[in-house]
mmCIF file of N, CA and C in Angstrom:
data_model
loop_
_atom_site.group_PDB
_atom_site.id
_atom_site.type_symbol
_atom_site.label_atom_id
_atom_site.label_comp_id
_atom_site.label_asym_id
_atom_site.label_seq_id
_atom_site.Cartn_x
_atom_site.Cartn_y
_atom_site.Cartn_z
ATOM 1 N N MET H 149 0.836 -1.176 0.000
ATOM 2 C CA MET H 149 0.000 0.000 0.000
ATOM 3 C C MET H 149 0.887 1.247 0.000
ATOM 4 N N ASP H 150 0.315 2.349 -0.418
ATOM 5 C CA ASP H 150 1.093 3.582 -0.532
ATOM 6 C C ASP H 150 0.771 4.559 0.600
ATOM 7 N N ALA H 151 1.258 5.784 0.468
ATOM 8 C CA ALA H 151 1.084 6.805 1.506
ATOM 9 C C ALA H 151 -0.367 7.220 1.689
ATOM 10 N N LEU H 152 -1.231 6.901 0.732
ATOM 11 C CA LEU H 152 -2.640 7.276 0.837
ATOM 12 C C LEU H 152 -3.481 6.218 1.539
ATOM 13 N N THR H 153 -2.835 5.194 2.063
ATOM 14 C CA THR H 153 -3.553 4.136 2.755
ATOM 15 C C THR H 153 -4.274 4.714 3.967
ATOM 16 N N LEU H 154 -5.549 4.382 4.066
ATOM 17 C CA LEU H 154 -6.346 4.888 5.179
ATOM 18 C C LEU H 154 -6.143 4.031 6.415
ATOM 19 N N SER H 155 -6.152 4.675 7.542
ATOM 20 C CA SER H 155 -6.106 3.969 8.810
ATOM 21 C C SER H 155 -7.511 3.446 9.106
ATOM 22 N N VAL H 156 -7.621 2.173 9.383
ATOM 23 C CA VAL H 156 -8.922 1.571 9.659
ATOM 24 C C VAL H 156 -9.114 1.495 11.165
ATOM 25 N N GLN H 157 -10.201 2.088 11.643
ATOM 26 C CA GLN H 157 -10.527 2.041 13.060
ATOM 27 C C GLN H 157 -11.790 1.214 13.230
ATOM 28 N N PRO H 158 -11.805 0.310 14.198
ATOM 29 C CA PRO H 158 -12.991 -0.520 14.389
ATOM 30 C C PRO H 158 -14.190 0.319 14.829
ATOM 31 N N LEU H 159 -15.371 -0.082 14.388
ATOM 32 C CA LEU H 159 -16.600 0.615 14.782
ATOM 33 C C LEU H 159 -17.036 0.215 16.179
ATOM 34 N N LEU H 160 -16.741 -1.024 16.567
ATOM 35 C CA LEU H 160 -17.125 -1.521 17.882
ATOM 36 C C LEU H 160 -15.872 -1.836 18.686
ATOM 37 N N LEU H 161 -15.903 -1.471 19.965
ATOM 38 C CA LEU H 161 -14.733 -1.623 20.830
ATOM 39 C C LEU H 161 -15.060 -2.485 22.039
ATOM 40 N N CYS H 162 -14.105 -3.314 22.443
ATOM 41 C CA CYS H 162 -14.246 -4.040 23.701
ATOM 42 C C CYS H 162 -14.055 -3.036 24.842
ATOM 43 N N ALA H 163 -14.328 -3.464 26.060
ATOM 44 C CA ALA H 163 -14.241 -2.557 27.206
ATOM 45 C C ALA H 163 -12.844 -1.952 27.354
ATOM 46 N N ALA H 164 -11.818 -2.755 27.154
ATOM 47 C CA ALA H 164 -10.446 -2.248 27.309
ATOM 48 C C ALA H 164 -10.148 -1.143 26.302
ATOM 49 N N ASN H 165 -10.536 -1.354 25.050
ATOM 50 C CA ASN H 165 -10.280 -0.336 24.028
ATOM 51 C C ASN H 165 -11.195 0.869 24.185
ATOM 52 N N ALA H 166 -12.430 0.647 24.607
ATOM 53 C CA ALA H 166 -13.348 1.765 24.848
ATOM 54 C C ALA H 166 -12.805 2.643 25.975
ATOM 55 N N ALA H 167 -12.302 2.010 27.029
ATOM 56 C CA ALA H 167 -11.712 2.766 28.136
ATOM 57 C C ALA H 167 -10.504 3.557 27.649
ATOM 58 N N ARG H 168 -9.694 2.947 26.809
ATOM 59 C CA ARG H 168 -8.508 3.616 26.266
ATOM 60 C C ARG H 168 -8.912 4.837 25.445
ATOM 61 N N VAL H 169 -9.959 4.708 24.628
ATOM 62 C CA VAL H 169 -10.446 5.830 23.815
ATOM 63 C C VAL H 169 -10.912 6.968 24.718
ATOM 64 N N LEU H 170 -11.557 6.628 25.835
ATOM 65 C CA LEU H 170 -12.048 7.646 26.767
ATOM 66 C C LEU H 170 -10.949 8.196 27.672
ATOM 67 N N GLY H 171 -9.815 7.525 27.704
ATOM 68 C CA GLY H 171 -8.714 7.983 28.548
ATOM 69 C C GLY H 171 -8.905 7.644 30.016
ATOM 70 N N ILE H 172 -9.616 6.543 30.288
ATOM 71 C CA ILE H 172 -9.842 6.105 31.666
ATOM 72 C C ILE H 172 -9.422 4.649 31.789
ATOM 73 N N GLY H 173 -9.324 4.184 33.013
ATOM 74 C CA GLY H 173 -8.973 2.795 33.242
ATOM 75 C C GLY H 173 -10.144 1.867 32.946
ATOM 76 N N GLU H 174 -9.809 0.624 32.637
ATOM 77 C CA GLU H 174 -10.852 -0.354 32.321
ATOM 78 C C GLU H 174 -11.761 -0.604 33.526
ATOM 79 N N ARG H 175 -11.198 -0.609 34.694
ATOM 80 C CA ARG H 175 -11.997 -0.819 35.909
ATOM 81 C C ARG H 175 -12.996 0.321 36.100
ATOM 82 N N HIS H 176 -12.552 1.547 35.876
ATOM 83 C CA HIS H 176 -13.436 2.715 35.985
ATOM 84 C C HIS H 176 -14.524 2.644 34.911
ATOM 85 N N PHE H 177 -14.155 2.217 33.712
ATOM 86 C CA PHE H 177 -15.122 2.063 32.622
ATOM 87 C C PHE H 177 -16.220 1.081 33.027
ATOM 88 N N HIS H 178 -15.825 -0.071 33.574
ATOM 89 C CA HIS H 178 -16.817 -1.058 34.012
ATOM 90 C C HIS H 178 -17.688 -0.495 35.135
ATOM 91 N N GLY H 179 -17.093 0.296 36.021
ATOM 92 C CA GLY H 179 -17.861 0.930 37.091
ATOM 93 C C GLY H 179 -18.902 1.891 36.545
ATOM 94 N N LEU H 180 -18.527 2.692 35.555
ATOM 95 C CA LEU H 180 -19.478 3.609 34.918
ATOM 96 C C LEU H 180 -20.612 2.836 34.258
ATOM 97 N N HIS H 181 -20.259 1.752 33.583
ATOM 98 C CA HIS H 181 -21.276 0.951 32.899
ATOM 99 C C HIS H 181 -22.234 0.304 33.899
ATOM 100 N N SER H 182 -21.692 -0.321 34.936
ATOM 101 C CA SER H 182 -22.553 -1.029 35.891
ATOM 102 C C SER H 182 -23.413 -0.085 36.717
ATOM 103 N N SER H 183 -22.963 1.167 36.902
ATOM 104 C CA SER H 183 -23.753 2.132 37.674
ATOM 105 C C SER H 183 -24.763 2.883 36.807
ATOM 106 N N GLY H 184 -24.695 2.679 35.489
ATOM 107 C CA GLY H 184 -25.622 3.356 34.588
ATOM 108 C C GLY H 184 -25.189 4.757 34.198
ATOM 109 N N ARG H 185 -23.977 5.169 34.579
ATOM 110 C CA ARG H 185 -23.500 6.512 34.239
ATOM 111 C C ARG H 185 -22.827 6.584 32.877
ATOM 112 N N LEU H 186 -22.593 5.436 32.260
ATOM 113 C CA LEU H 186 -22.013 5.410 30.922
ATOM 114 C C LEU H 186 -23.153 5.542 29.932
ATOM 115 N N GLY H 187 -23.126 6.591 29.120
ATOM 116 C CA GLY H 187 -24.227 6.877 28.210
ATOM 117 C C GLY H 187 -24.542 5.787 27.207
ATOM 118 N N PRO H 188 -23.610 5.433 26.334
ATOM 119 C CA PRO H 188 -23.910 4.448 25.295
ATOM 120 C C PRO H 188 -24.131 3.047 25.871
ATOM 121 N N LEU H 189 -25.117 2.361 25.323
ATOM 122 C CA LEU H 189 -25.366 0.980 25.716
ATOM 123 C C LEU H 189 -24.522 0.053 24.846
ATOM 124 N N PRO H 190 -24.092 -1.063 25.404
ATOM 125 C CA PRO H 190 -23.265 -1.983 24.629
ATOM 126 C C PRO H 190 -24.089 -2.813 23.651
ATOM 127 N N VAL H 191 -23.377 -3.425 22.723
ATOM 128 C CA VAL H 191 -23.945 -4.346 21.740
ATOM 129 C C VAL H 191 -23.384 -5.724 22.067
ATOM 130 N N ARG H 192 -24.222 -6.741 22.040
ATOM 131 C CA ARG H 192 -23.749 -8.104 22.277
ATOM 132 C C ARG H 192 -23.582 -8.821 20.939
ATOM 133 N N LEU H 193 -22.406 -9.333 20.689
ATOM 134 C CA LEU H 193 -22.131 -10.160 19.514
ATOM 135 C C LEU H 193 -21.588 -11.487 20.021
ATOM 136 N N GLY H 194 -22.444 -12.479 20.046
ATOM 137 C CA GLY H 194 -22.044 -13.753 20.632
ATOM 138 C C GLY H 194 -21.771 -13.549 22.110
ATOM 139 N N ARG H 195 -20.593 -13.908 22.542
ATOM 140 C CA ARG H 195 -20.207 -13.722 23.949
ATOM 141 C C ARG H 195 -19.557 -12.369 24.208
ATOM 142 N N ARG H 196 -19.298 -11.641 23.147
ATOM 143 C CA ARG H 196 -18.584 -10.365 23.284
ATOM 144 C C ARG H 196 -19.538 -9.222 23.571
ATOM 145 N N THR H 197 -19.131 -8.336 24.462
ATOM 146 C CA THR H 197 -19.850 -7.100 24.748
ATOM 147 C C THR H 197 -19.004 -5.971 24.184
ATOM 148 N N LEU H 198 -19.600 -5.184 23.281
ATOM 149 C CA LEU H 198 -18.857 -4.151 22.563
ATOM 150 C C LEU H 198 -19.602 -2.826 22.611
ATOM 151 N N TRP H 199 -18.847 -1.726 22.516
ATOM 152 C CA TRP H 199 -19.422 -0.385 22.514
ATOM 153 C C TRP H 199 -19.093 0.291 21.198
ATOM 154 N N SER H 200 -20.023 1.078 20.706
ATOM 155 C CA SER H 200 -19.835 1.815 19.463
ATOM 156 C C SER H 200 -18.871 2.976 19.693
ATOM 157 N N ARG H 201 -17.815 3.017 18.899
ATOM 158 C CA ARG H 201 -16.844 4.113 18.987
ATOM 159 C C ARG H 201 -17.543 5.450 18.742
ATOM 160 N N ILE H 202 -18.417 5.495 17.737
ATOM 161 C CA ILE H 202 -19.117 6.736 17.387
ATOM 162 C C ILE H 202 -20.001 7.199 18.538
ATOM 163 N N GLU H 203 -20.756 6.265 19.150
ATOM 164 C CA GLU H 203 -21.618 6.640 20.274
ATOM 165 C C GLU H 203 -20.806 7.121 21.468
ATOM 166 N N LEU H 204 -19.654 6.515 21.717
ATOM 167 C CA LEU H 204 -18.796 6.975 22.811
ATOM 168 C C LEU H 204 -18.300 8.396 22.545
ATOM 169 N N GLU H 205 -17.865 8.661 21.312
ATOM 170 C CA GLU H 205 -17.379 9.998 20.967
ATOM 171 C C GLU H 205 -18.497 11.033 21.077
ATOM 172 N N GLU H 206 -19.700 10.686 20.621
ATOM 173 C CA GLU H 206 -20.839 11.609 20.715
ATOM 174 C C GLU H 206 -21.221 11.851 22.168
ATOM 175 N N TRP H 207 -21.155 10.813 22.996
ATOM 176 C CA TRP H 207 -21.477 10.941 24.414
ATOM 177 C C TRP H 207 -20.519 11.919 25.096
ATOM 178 N N VAL H 208 -19.231 11.815 24.775
ATOM 179 C CA VAL H 208 -18.239 12.728 25.358
ATOM 180 C C VAL H 208 -18.516 14.157 24.902
ATOM 181 N N LYS H 209 -18.817 14.349 23.619
ATOM 182 C CA LYS H 209 -19.110 15.692 23.105
ATOM 183 C C LYS H 209 -20.346 16.282 23.772
ATOM 184 N N ARG H 210 -21.402 15.477 23.919
ATOM 185 C CA ARG H 210 -22.630 15.958 24.576
ATOM 186 C C ARG H 210 -22.362 16.325 26.026
ATOM 187 N N ASP H 211 -21.619 15.480 26.718
ATOM 188 C CA ASP H 211 -21.322 15.726 28.124
ATOM 189 C C ASP H 211 -20.491 16.988 28.272
ATOM 190 N N ARG H 212 -19.554 17.186 27.372
ATOM 191 C CA ARG H 212 -18.702 18.368 27.418
ATOM 192 C C ARG H 212 -19.507 19.635 27.162
ATOM 193 N N SER H 213 -20.431 19.584 26.223
ATOM 194 C CA SER H 213 -21.212 20.775 25.885
ATOM 195 C C SER H 213 -22.249 21.102 26.951
ATOM 196 N N SER H 214 -22.574 20.142 27.825
ATOM 197 C CA SER H 214 -23.564 20.407 28.867
ATOM 198 C C SER H 214 -22.951 21.084 30.089
ATOM 199 N N VAL H 215 -21.634 21.201 30.123
ATOM 200 C CA VAL H 215 -20.957 21.830 31.256
ATOM 201 C C VAL H 215 -20.870 23.328 31.004
ATOM 202 N N ASP H 216 -21.402 24.121 31.943
ATOM 203 C CA ASP H 216 -21.398 25.575 31.785
ATOM 204 C C ASP H 216 -20.098 26.218 32.250
ATOM 205 N N SER H 217 -19.472 25.646 33.258
ATOM 206 C CA SER H 217 -18.267 26.257 33.804
ATOM 207 C C SER H 217 -17.046 25.831 32.993
ATOM 208 N N PRO H 218 -15.951 26.601 33.086
ATOM 209 C CA PRO H 218 -14.746 26.259 32.330
ATOM 210 C C PRO H 218 -14.013 25.043 32.883
ATOM 211 N N THR H 219 -14.366 24.584 34.085
ATOM 212 C CA THR H 219 -13.704 23.406 34.644
ATOM 213 C C THR H 219 -14.335 22.149 34.073
ATOM 214 N N ARG H 220 -13.590 21.099 34.051
ATOM 215 C CA ARG H 220 -14.080 19.833 33.502
ATOM 216 C C ARG H 220 -14.747 19.004 34.595
ATOM 217 N N ARG H 221 -15.784 18.298 34.188
ATOM 218 C CA ARG H 221 -16.450 17.390 35.117
ATOM 219 C C ARG H 221 -15.681 16.083 35.160
ATOM 220 N N VAL H 222 -15.716 15.449 36.288
ATOM 221 C CA VAL H 222 -15.082 14.150 36.455
ATOM 222 C C VAL H 222 -16.121 13.082 36.165
ATOM 223 N N LEU H 223 -15.742 12.094 35.335
ATOM 224 C CA LEU H 223 -16.664 11.001 35.016
ATOM 225 C C LEU H 223 -16.926 10.152 36.223
#
């Protein structure tokens, strides 16, 4: 392939990769999910539980835009 080769990013992420995308630990990610504070719902494919990369990114953008103060909210 040449320099124009596109980087392929998966549409669905396991918990470890979803946590990495959000910049949090996997344990914290599972805590957010089990407490209902994680916005996007997972998708089940066989035995795998996966989260949509797009929904995670949109959730972060929505959460960020809902904050009125210049300080960041803690997840």
